[in-house]
PDB file of C-alpha atoms in Angstrom:
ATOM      1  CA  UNK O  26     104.735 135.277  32.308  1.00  0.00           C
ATOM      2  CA  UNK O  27     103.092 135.892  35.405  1.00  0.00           C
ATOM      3  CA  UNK O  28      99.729 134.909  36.609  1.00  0.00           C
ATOM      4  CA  UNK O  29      98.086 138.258  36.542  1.00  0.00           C
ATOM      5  CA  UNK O  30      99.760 138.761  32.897  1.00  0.00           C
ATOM      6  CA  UNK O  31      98.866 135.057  32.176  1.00  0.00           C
ATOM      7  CA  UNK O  32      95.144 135.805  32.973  1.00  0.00           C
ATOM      8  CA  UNK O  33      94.984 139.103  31.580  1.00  0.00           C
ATOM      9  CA  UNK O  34      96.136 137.752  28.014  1.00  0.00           C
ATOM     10  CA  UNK O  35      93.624 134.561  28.437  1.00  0.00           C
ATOM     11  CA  UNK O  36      90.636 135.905  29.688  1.00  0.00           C
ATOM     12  CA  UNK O  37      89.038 138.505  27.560  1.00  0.00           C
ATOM     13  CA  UNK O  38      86.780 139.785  30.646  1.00  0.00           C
ATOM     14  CA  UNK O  39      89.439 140.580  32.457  1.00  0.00           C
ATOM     15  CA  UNK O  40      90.932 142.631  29.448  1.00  0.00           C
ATOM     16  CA  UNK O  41      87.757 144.491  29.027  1.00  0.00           C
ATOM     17  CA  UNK O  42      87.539 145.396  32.892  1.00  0.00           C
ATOM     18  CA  UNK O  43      91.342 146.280  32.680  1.00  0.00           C
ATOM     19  CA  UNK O  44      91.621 144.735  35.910  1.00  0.00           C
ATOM     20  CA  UNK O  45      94.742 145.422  37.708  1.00  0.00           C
ATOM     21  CA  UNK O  46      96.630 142.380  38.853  1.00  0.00           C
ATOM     22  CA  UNK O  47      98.676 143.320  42.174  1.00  0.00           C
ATOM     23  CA  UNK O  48      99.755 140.679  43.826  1.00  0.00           C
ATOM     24  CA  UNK O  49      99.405 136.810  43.041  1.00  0.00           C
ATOM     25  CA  UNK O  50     100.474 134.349  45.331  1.00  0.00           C
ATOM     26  CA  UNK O  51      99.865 130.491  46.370  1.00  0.00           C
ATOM     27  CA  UNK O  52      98.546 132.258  49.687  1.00  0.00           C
ATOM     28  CA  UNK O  53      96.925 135.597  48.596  1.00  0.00           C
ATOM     29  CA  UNK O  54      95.448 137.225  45.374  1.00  0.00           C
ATOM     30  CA  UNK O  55      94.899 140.825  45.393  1.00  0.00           C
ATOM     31  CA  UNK O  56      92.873 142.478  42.082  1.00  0.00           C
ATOM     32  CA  UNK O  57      91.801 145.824  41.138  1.00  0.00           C
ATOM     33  CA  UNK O  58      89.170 146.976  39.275  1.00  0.00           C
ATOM     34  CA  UNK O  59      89.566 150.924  37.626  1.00  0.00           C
ATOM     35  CA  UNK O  60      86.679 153.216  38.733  1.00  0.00           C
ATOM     36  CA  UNK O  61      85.532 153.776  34.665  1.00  0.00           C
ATOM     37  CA  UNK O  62      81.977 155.332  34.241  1.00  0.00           C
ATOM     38  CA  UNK O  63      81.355 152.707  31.486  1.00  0.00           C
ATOM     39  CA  UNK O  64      81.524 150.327  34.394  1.00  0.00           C
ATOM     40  CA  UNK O  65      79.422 151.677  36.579  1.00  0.00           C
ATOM     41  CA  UNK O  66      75.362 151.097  37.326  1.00  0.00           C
ATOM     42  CA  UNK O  67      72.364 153.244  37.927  1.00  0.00           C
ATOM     43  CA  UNK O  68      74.016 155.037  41.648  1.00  0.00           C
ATOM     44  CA  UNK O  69      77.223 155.432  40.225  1.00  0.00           C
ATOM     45  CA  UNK O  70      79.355 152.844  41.422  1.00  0.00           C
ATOM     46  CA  UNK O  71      80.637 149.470  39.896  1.00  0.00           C
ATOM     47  CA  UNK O  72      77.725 147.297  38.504  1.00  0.00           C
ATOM     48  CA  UNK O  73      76.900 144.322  40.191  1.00  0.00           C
ATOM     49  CA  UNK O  74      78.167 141.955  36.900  1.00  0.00           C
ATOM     50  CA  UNK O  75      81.459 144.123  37.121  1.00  0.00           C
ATOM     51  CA  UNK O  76      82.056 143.092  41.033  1.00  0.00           C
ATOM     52  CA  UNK O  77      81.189 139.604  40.395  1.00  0.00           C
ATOM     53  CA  UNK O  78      83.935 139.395  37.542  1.00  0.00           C
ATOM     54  CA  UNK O  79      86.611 140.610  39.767  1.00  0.00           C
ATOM     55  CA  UNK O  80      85.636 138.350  42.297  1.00  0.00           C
ATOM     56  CA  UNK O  81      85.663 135.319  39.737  1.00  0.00           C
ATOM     57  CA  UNK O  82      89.174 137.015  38.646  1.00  0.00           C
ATOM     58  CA  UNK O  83      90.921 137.118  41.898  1.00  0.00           C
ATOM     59  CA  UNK O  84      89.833 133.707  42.674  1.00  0.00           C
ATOM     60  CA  UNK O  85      91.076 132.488  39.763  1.00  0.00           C
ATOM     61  CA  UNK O  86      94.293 134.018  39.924  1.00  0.00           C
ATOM     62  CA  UNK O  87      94.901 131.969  43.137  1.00  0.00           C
ATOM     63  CA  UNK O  88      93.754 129.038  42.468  1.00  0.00           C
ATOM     64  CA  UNK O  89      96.453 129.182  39.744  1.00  0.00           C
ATOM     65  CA  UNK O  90      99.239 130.276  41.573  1.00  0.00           C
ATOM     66  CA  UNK O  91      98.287 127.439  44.190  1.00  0.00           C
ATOM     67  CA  UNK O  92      97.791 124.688  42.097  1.00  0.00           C
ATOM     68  CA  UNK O  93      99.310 125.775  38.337  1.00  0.00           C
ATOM     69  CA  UNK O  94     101.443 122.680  39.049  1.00  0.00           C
ATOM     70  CA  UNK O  95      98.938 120.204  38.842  1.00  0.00           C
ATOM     71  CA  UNK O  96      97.319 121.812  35.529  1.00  0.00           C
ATOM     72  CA  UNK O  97      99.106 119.045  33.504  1.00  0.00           C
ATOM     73  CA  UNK O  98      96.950 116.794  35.238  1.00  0.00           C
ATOM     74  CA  UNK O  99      93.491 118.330  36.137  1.00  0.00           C
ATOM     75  CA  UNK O 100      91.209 121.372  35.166  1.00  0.00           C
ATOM     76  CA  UNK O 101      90.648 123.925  37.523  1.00  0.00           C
ATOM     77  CA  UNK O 102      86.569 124.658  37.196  1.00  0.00           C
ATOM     78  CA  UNK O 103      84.197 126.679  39.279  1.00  0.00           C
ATOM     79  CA  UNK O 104      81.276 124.921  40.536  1.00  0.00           C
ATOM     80  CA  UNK O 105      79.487 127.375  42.830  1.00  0.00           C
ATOM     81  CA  UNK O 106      79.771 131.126  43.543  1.00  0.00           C
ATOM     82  CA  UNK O 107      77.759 133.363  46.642  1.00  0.00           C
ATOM     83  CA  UNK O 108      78.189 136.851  46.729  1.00  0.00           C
ATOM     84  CA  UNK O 109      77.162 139.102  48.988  1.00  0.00           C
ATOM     85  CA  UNK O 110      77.039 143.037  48.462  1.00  0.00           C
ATOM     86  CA  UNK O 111      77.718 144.911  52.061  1.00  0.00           C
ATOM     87  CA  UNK O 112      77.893 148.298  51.155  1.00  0.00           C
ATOM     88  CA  UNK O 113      77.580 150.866  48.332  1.00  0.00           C
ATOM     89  CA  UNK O 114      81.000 150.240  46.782  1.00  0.00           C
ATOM     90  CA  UNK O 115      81.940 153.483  45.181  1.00  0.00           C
ATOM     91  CA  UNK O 116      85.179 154.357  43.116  1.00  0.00           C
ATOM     92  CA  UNK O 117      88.028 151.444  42.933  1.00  0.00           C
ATOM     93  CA  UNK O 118      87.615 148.512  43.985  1.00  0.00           C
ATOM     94  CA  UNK O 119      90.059 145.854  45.365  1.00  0.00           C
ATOM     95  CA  UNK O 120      89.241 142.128  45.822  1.00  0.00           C
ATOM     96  CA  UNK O 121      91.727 139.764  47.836  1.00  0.00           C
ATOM     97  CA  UNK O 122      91.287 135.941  47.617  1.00  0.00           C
ATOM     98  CA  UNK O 123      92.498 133.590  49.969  1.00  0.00           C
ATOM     99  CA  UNK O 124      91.768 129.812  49.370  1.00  0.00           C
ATOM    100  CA  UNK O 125      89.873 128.600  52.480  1.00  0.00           C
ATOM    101  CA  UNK O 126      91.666 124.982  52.594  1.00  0.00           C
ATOM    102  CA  UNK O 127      95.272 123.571  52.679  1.00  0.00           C
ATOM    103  CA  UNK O 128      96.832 123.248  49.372  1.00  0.00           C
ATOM    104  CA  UNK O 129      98.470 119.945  49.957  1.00  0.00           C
ATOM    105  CA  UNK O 130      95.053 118.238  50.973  1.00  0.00           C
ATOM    106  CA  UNK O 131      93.710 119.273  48.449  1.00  0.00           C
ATOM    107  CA  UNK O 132      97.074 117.563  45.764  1.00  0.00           C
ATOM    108  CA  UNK O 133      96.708 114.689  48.018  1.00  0.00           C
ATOM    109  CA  UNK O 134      93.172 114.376  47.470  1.00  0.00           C
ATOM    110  CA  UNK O 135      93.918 114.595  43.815  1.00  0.00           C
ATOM    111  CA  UNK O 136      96.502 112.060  44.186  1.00  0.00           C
ATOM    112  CA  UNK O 137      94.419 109.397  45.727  1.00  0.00           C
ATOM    113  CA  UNK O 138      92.231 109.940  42.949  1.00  0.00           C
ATOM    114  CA  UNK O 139      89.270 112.245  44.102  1.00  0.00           C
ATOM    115  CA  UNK O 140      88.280 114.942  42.234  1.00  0.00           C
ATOM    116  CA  UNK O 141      89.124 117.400  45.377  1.00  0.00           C
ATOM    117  CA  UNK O 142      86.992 120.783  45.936  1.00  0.00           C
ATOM    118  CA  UNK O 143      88.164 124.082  47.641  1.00  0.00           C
ATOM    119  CA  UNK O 144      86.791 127.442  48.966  1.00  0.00           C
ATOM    120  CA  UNK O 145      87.996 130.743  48.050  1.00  0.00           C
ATOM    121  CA  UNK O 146      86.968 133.569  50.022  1.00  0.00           C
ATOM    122  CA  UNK O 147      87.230 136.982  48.510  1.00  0.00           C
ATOM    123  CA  UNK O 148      86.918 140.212  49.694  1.00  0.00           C
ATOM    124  CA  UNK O 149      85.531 143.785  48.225  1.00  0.00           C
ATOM    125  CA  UNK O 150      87.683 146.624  49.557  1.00  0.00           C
ATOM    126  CA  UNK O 151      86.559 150.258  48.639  1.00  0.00           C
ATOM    127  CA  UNK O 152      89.883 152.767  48.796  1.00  0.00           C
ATOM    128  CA  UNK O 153      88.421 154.086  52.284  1.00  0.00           C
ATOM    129  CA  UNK O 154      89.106 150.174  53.164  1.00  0.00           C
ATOM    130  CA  UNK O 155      85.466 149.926  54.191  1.00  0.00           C
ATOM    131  CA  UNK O 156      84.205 146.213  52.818  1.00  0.00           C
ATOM    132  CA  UNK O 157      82.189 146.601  50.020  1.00  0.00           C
ATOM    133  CA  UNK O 158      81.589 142.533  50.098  1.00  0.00           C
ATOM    134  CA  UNK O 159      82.173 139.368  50.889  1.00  0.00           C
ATOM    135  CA  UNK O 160      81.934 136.321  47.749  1.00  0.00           C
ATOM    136  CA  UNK O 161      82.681 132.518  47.996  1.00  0.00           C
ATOM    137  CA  UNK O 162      83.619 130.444  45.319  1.00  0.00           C
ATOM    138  CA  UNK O 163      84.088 126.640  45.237  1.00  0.00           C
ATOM    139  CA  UNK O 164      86.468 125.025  42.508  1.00  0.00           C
ATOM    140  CA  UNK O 165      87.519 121.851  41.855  1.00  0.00           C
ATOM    141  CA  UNK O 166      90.419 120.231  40.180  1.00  0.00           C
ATOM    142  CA  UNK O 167      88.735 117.928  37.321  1.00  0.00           C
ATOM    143  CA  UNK O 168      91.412 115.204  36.547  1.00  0.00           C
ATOM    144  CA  UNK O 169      91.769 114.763  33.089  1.00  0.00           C
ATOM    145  CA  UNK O 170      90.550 112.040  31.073  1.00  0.00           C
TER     146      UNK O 170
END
């Protein structure tokens, strides 16, 4: 099972928003969200909530392709999200997530004991490729008990 099919089966708002999962990697997360007038708010384009779920979505599709090894061992939780909306984003959207800090310092911070936290920057894309808007997203890998 893949990531994207992974979170898609696990996470009932990303069912509901039948997000698209396109590409899922330990270095870049790329998720759609359908243009669906059910979707959308008062101008017509994606509500607000719905953007802010995809962002939460891509983000977490990284952050377990990048660290899915350690899940035996620690919880990946969010502890803080910023978003910032740029421009009317109209039709689909795509949001890409990069994770804003090496992978192995953050293991090796979980080795030593810490309970390491990350950025993930993501990234609103409207078809035109004009940036829709910009979110940040701190985890953290809990260890377990």
């Amino acid at each position: 099972m893949t990531v994207g099919e992974m979170l898609a089966a696990t996470v009932p708002m990303a069912r509901t928003l039948q997000m698209e999962f396109l590409e899922t990697t330990a270095e870049r997360a790329v998720v759609r969200l359908p243009d669906r007038a059910d979707f959308h708010n008062h101008v017509g384009g994606p509500h607000a909530g719905a953007m802010f779920t995809l962002g939460d979505t891509v983000s977490g599709a990284i952050v377990l392709a990048a660290f899915g090894e350690q899940l035996a061992r620690a919880v990946p939780l969010v502890v803080k999200a910023e978003i910032g909306y740029k421009k009317l984003a109209m039709g689909v959207i795509t949001a890409t997530a990069t994770v804003g800090r090496p992978v192995a310092d953050v293991v090796a911070e979980l080795d030593a004991g810490g309970r390491p936290e990350f950025p993930v920057a993501v990234v609103f894309h409207r078809e035109d490729g004009a940036v829709t808007g910009e979110m940040t997203i701190v985890w953290t890998l809990r260890p377990n008990a």
